[in-house]
Amino acid sequence: MTFGEKIKNLRKSKHMNQTQLANAIGVSLRTIRGWEIEGRYPKQHDLYQKLADTLGCDVSYLMTEEESFITEASEQYGSRGAKQAQQIIEQAAAMFAGGELSDEDKTAFMDEIQMLYLDSKKRAKKFTPKKYLQNENENPN
């Protein structure tokens, strides 16, 4: 079951419409529709907790390993990081299509790929010229 299907089923079991859920967690109706219909994910980790609290479920039910990876990449590296994380997941899934690996081996592989991606992004940041890095104390005007 996808993230969107989980949200939709839980929302309906609570007799809530999309607008009510959006208001309860502080997002737009468009955001809820994006999750349920378009296959999008929350960009901030705290939204998973708000959803879980509102819908009466555990965060781990809502968030798979892939969704956690995409959210972490998004929080650290913005929309570009989220897109890259999504591509990594899709390309790795394509590698497994019709394959012979066990689920345990697939999970181990995905964990390593995700760790390598996040580690390489941190290392690459060290080599980014200072003029491209924003100082937290500066006001970009």
PDB file of C-alpha atoms in Angstrom:
ATOM      1  CA  MET A   1       0.000   0.000   0.000  1.00  0.00           C
ATOM      2  CA  THR A   2       1.370   3.416  -0.956  1.00  0.00           C
ATOM      3  CA  PHE A   3       1.720   6.370   1.377  1.00  0.00           C
ATOM      4  CA  GLY A   4      -1.213   8.094  -0.333  1.00  0.00           C
ATOM      5  CA  GLU A   5      -3.441   5.038   0.005  1.00  0.00           C
ATOM      6  CA  LYS A   6      -2.586   4.788   3.700  1.00  0.00           C
ATOM      7  CA  ILE A   7      -3.479   8.448   4.269  1.00  0.00           C
ATOM      8  CA  LYS A   8      -6.728   8.155   2.329  1.00  0.00           C
ATOM      9  CA  ASN A   9      -7.828   4.976   4.143  1.00  0.00           C
ATOM     10  CA  LEU A  10      -6.992   6.353   7.587  1.00  0.00           C
ATOM     11  CA  ARG A  11      -8.673   9.688   6.795  1.00  0.00           C
ATOM     12  CA  LYS A  12     -11.855   7.957   5.651  1.00  0.00           C
ATOM     13  CA  SER A  13     -11.883   5.682   8.701  1.00  0.00           C
ATOM     14  CA  LYS A  14     -11.844   8.842  10.840  1.00  0.00           C
ATOM     15  CA  HIS A  15     -14.731  10.256   8.743  1.00  0.00           C
ATOM     16  CA  MET A  16     -12.630  13.209   7.657  1.00  0.00           C
ATOM     17  CA  ASN A  17     -12.532  14.887   4.276  1.00  0.00           C
ATOM     18  CA  GLN A  18      -9.332  16.190   2.721  1.00  0.00           C
ATOM     19  CA  THR A  19     -10.013  19.764   3.846  1.00  0.00           C
ATOM     20  CA  GLN A  20     -10.500  18.707   7.463  1.00  0.00           C
ATOM     21  CA  LEU A  21      -7.257  16.746   7.443  1.00  0.00           C
ATOM     22  CA  ALA A  22      -5.396  19.646   5.835  1.00  0.00           C
ATOM     23  CA  ASN A  23      -6.681  22.058   8.502  1.00  0.00           C
ATOM     24  CA  ALA A  24      -5.864  19.616  11.316  1.00  0.00           C
ATOM     25  CA  ILE A  25      -2.195  19.308  10.368  1.00  0.00           C
ATOM     26  CA  GLY A  26      -1.668  22.801   8.985  1.00  0.00           C
ATOM     27  CA  VAL A  27      -1.170  22.178   5.270  1.00  0.00           C
ATOM     28  CA  SER A  28      -3.123  23.090   2.152  1.00  0.00           C
ATOM     29  CA  LEU A  29      -5.810  20.992   0.517  1.00  0.00           C
ATOM     30  CA  ARG A  30      -3.526  20.800  -2.511  1.00  0.00           C
ATOM     31  CA  THR A  31      -0.857  19.169  -0.349  1.00  0.00           C
ATOM     32  CA  ILE A  32      -3.264  16.456   0.810  1.00  0.00           C
ATOM     33  CA  ARG A  33      -4.340  15.827  -2.784  1.00  0.00           C
ATOM     34  CA  GLY A  34      -0.697  15.632  -3.818  1.00  0.00           C
ATOM     35  CA  TRP A  35      -0.090  12.934  -1.233  1.00  0.00           C
ATOM     36  CA  GLU A  36      -3.227  10.921  -1.940  1.00  0.00           C
ATOM     37  CA  ILE A  37      -3.478  11.246  -5.711  1.00  0.00           C
ATOM     38  CA  GLU A  38      -0.111  12.272  -7.141  1.00  0.00           C
ATOM     39  CA  GLY A  39       2.119  10.012  -5.054  1.00  0.00           C
ATOM     40  CA  ARG A  40       3.984  12.805  -3.283  1.00  0.00           C
ATOM     41  CA  TYR A  41       5.435  12.685   0.219  1.00  0.00           C
ATOM     42  CA  PRO A  42       5.713  15.193   3.069  1.00  0.00           C
ATOM     43  CA  LYS A  43       8.819  17.329   2.735  1.00  0.00           C
ATOM     44  CA  GLN A  44       9.256  17.736   6.474  1.00  0.00           C
ATOM     45  CA  HIS A  45       9.656  14.921   8.948  1.00  0.00           C
ATOM     46  CA  ASP A  46       7.394  16.584  11.540  1.00  0.00           C
ATOM     47  CA  LEU A  47       4.417  16.296   9.164  1.00  0.00           C
ATOM     48  CA  TYR A  48       4.573  12.515   9.505  1.00  0.00           C
ATOM     49  CA  GLN A  49       4.151  12.886  13.270  1.00  0.00           C
ATOM     50  CA  LYS A  50       1.247  15.332  12.845  1.00  0.00           C
ATOM     51  CA  LEU A  51      -0.427  12.917  10.442  1.00  0.00           C
ATOM     52  CA  ALA A  52       0.110   9.990  12.783  1.00  0.00           C
ATOM     53  CA  ASP A  53      -1.323  11.917  15.734  1.00  0.00           C
ATOM     54  CA  THR A  54      -4.317  13.165  13.768  1.00  0.00           C
ATOM     55  CA  LEU A  55      -5.076   9.823  12.118  1.00  0.00           C
ATOM     56  CA  GLY A  56      -4.383   7.730  15.224  1.00  0.00           C
ATOM     57  CA  CYS A  57      -1.600   5.543  13.880  1.00  0.00           C
ATOM     58  CA  ASP A  58       2.104   4.997  14.390  1.00  0.00           C
ATOM     59  CA  VAL A  59       4.613   7.045  12.384  1.00  0.00           C
ATOM     60  CA  SER A  60       6.345   3.846  11.286  1.00  0.00           C
ATOM     61  CA  TYR A  61       3.112   2.750   9.571  1.00  0.00           C
ATOM     62  CA  LEU A  62       3.157   5.875   7.423  1.00  0.00           C
ATOM     63  CA  MET A  63       6.865   6.118   6.706  1.00  0.00           C
ATOM     64  CA  THR A  64       8.689   3.382   4.806  1.00  0.00           C
ATOM     65  CA  GLU A  65      12.470   3.327   4.540  1.00  0.00           C
ATOM     66  CA  GLU A  66      12.257   4.929   1.088  1.00  0.00           C
ATOM     67  CA  GLU A  67       9.984   7.714   2.303  1.00  0.00           C
ATOM     68  CA  SER A  68      12.272   8.353   5.245  1.00  0.00           C
ATOM     69  CA  PHE A  69      15.241   8.605   2.869  1.00  0.00           C
ATOM     70  CA  ILE A  70      13.423  11.025   0.552  1.00  0.00           C
ATOM     71  CA  THR A  71      12.319  13.175   3.483  1.00  0.00           C
ATOM     72  CA  GLU A  72      15.834  13.286   4.945  1.00  0.00           C
ATOM     73  CA  ALA A  73      17.313  14.211   1.559  1.00  0.00           C
ATOM     74  CA  SER A  74      14.664  16.910   1.147  1.00  0.00           C
ATOM     75  CA  GLU A  75      15.294  18.391   4.590  1.00  0.00           C
ATOM     76  CA  GLN A  76      19.060  18.494   4.077  1.00  0.00           C
ATOM     77  CA  TYR A  77      19.329  19.309   0.363  1.00  0.00           C
ATOM     78  CA  GLY A  78      15.972  20.743  -0.700  1.00  0.00           C
ATOM     79  CA  SER A  79      13.835  19.697  -3.630  1.00  0.00           C
ATOM     80  CA  ARG A  80      16.879  18.740  -5.701  1.00  0.00           C
ATOM     81  CA  GLY A  81      17.976  16.309  -2.990  1.00  0.00           C
ATOM     82  CA  ALA A  82      14.478  14.815  -2.837  1.00  0.00           C
ATOM     83  CA  LYS A  83      14.443  14.325  -6.622  1.00  0.00           C
ATOM     84  CA  GLN A  84      17.853  12.689  -6.524  1.00  0.00           C
ATOM     85  CA  ALA A  85      16.765  10.381  -3.705  1.00  0.00           C
ATOM     86  CA  GLN A  86      13.631   9.417  -5.627  1.00  0.00           C
ATOM     87  CA  GLN A  87      15.737   8.645  -8.707  1.00  0.00           C
ATOM     88  CA  ILE A  88      18.068   6.458  -6.672  1.00  0.00           C
ATOM     89  CA  ILE A  89      15.134   4.467  -5.330  1.00  0.00           C
ATOM     90  CA  GLU A  90      13.548   4.069  -8.767  1.00  0.00           C
ATOM     91  CA  GLN A  91      16.806   3.021 -10.428  1.00  0.00           C
ATOM     92  CA  ALA A  92      17.604   0.544  -7.672  1.00  0.00           C
ATOM     93  CA  ALA A  93      14.097  -0.934  -7.922  1.00  0.00           C
ATOM     94  CA  ALA A  94      14.600  -1.369 -11.671  1.00  0.00           C
ATOM     95  CA  MET A  95      17.790  -3.313 -10.970  1.00  0.00           C
ATOM     96  CA  PHE A  96      15.830  -5.780  -8.840  1.00  0.00           C
ATOM     97  CA  ALA A  97      13.069  -6.377 -11.393  1.00  0.00           C
ATOM     98  CA  GLY A  98      12.997 -10.102 -12.067  1.00  0.00           C
ATOM     99  CA  GLY A  99      16.069 -10.597  -9.909  1.00  0.00           C
ATOM    100  CA  GLU A 100      17.109 -13.336  -7.570  1.00  0.00           C
ATOM    101  CA  LEU A 101      17.929 -11.316  -4.423  1.00  0.00           C
ATOM    102  CA  SER A 102      16.116 -12.012  -1.188  1.00  0.00           C
ATOM    103  CA  ASP A 103      14.128  -9.234   0.474  1.00  0.00           C
ATOM    104  CA  GLU A 104      16.791  -9.076   3.189  1.00  0.00           C
ATOM    105  CA  ASP A 105      19.536  -8.549   0.586  1.00  0.00           C
ATOM    106  CA  LYS A 106      17.466  -5.899  -1.221  1.00  0.00           C
ATOM    107  CA  THR A 107      16.935  -4.030   2.039  1.00  0.00           C
ATOM    108  CA  ALA A 108      20.639  -4.196   2.884  1.00  0.00           C
ATOM    109  CA  PHE A 109      21.514  -2.905  -0.582  1.00  0.00           C
ATOM    110  CA  MET A 110      19.052  -0.006  -0.332  1.00  0.00           C
ATOM    111  CA  ASP A 111      20.318   0.924   3.133  1.00  0.00           C
ATOM    112  CA  GLU A 112      23.887   1.078   1.830  1.00  0.00           C
ATOM    113  CA  ILE A 113      22.947   3.092  -1.269  1.00  0.00           C
ATOM    114  CA  GLN A 114      21.049   5.600   0.857  1.00  0.00           C
ATOM    115  CA  MET A 115      23.927   5.935   3.307  1.00  0.00           C
ATOM    116  CA  LEU A 116      26.402   6.402   0.448  1.00  0.00           C
ATOM    117  CA  TYR A 117      24.257   9.114  -1.139  1.00  0.00           C
ATOM    118  CA  LEU A 118      23.907  11.126   2.070  1.00  0.00           C
ATOM    119  CA  ASP A 119      27.597  10.692   2.891  1.00  0.00           C
ATOM    120  CA  SER A 120      28.692  11.789  -0.582  1.00  0.00           C
ATOM    121  CA  LYS A 121      26.485  14.896  -0.375  1.00  0.00           C
ATOM    122  CA  LYS A 122      28.125  15.830   2.935  1.00  0.00           C
ATOM    123  CA  ARG A 123      31.599  15.303   1.486  1.00  0.00           C
ATOM    124  CA  ALA A 124      30.810  17.299  -1.663  1.00  0.00           C
ATOM    125  CA  LYS A 125      29.724  20.231   0.479  1.00  0.00           C
ATOM    126  CA  LYS A 126      33.309  20.522   1.769  1.00  0.00           C
ATOM    127  CA  PHE A 127      34.497  21.268  -1.749  1.00  0.00           C
ATOM    128  CA  THR A 128      31.810  23.800  -2.655  1.00  0.00           C
ATOM    129  CA  PRO A 129      33.337  27.263  -3.146  1.00  0.00           C
ATOM    130  CA  LYS A 130      32.481  29.595  -0.278  1.00  0.00           C
ATOM    131  CA  LYS A 131      30.770  32.071  -2.569  1.00  0.00           C
ATOM    132  CA  TYR A 132      28.068  29.433  -3.257  1.00  0.00           C
ATOM    133  CA  LEU A 133      27.466  28.597   0.378  1.00  0.00           C
ATOM    134  CA  GLN A 134      25.015  30.749   2.283  1.00  0.00           C
ATOM    135  CA  ASN A 135      26.121  31.812   5.707  1.00  0.00           C
ATOM    136  CA  GLU A 136      23.304  31.388   8.221  1.00  0.00           C
ATOM    137  CA  ASN A 137      24.057  34.828   9.680  1.00  0.00           C
ATOM    138  CA  GLU A 138      23.972  36.671   6.380  1.00  0.00           C
ATOM    139  CA  ASN A 139      20.826  38.199   4.982  1.00  0.00           C
ATOM    140  CA  PRO A 140      20.677  37.467   1.222  1.00  0.00           C
ATOM    141  CA  ASN A 141      19.603  40.848  -0.197  1.00  0.00           C
TER     142      ASN A 141
END
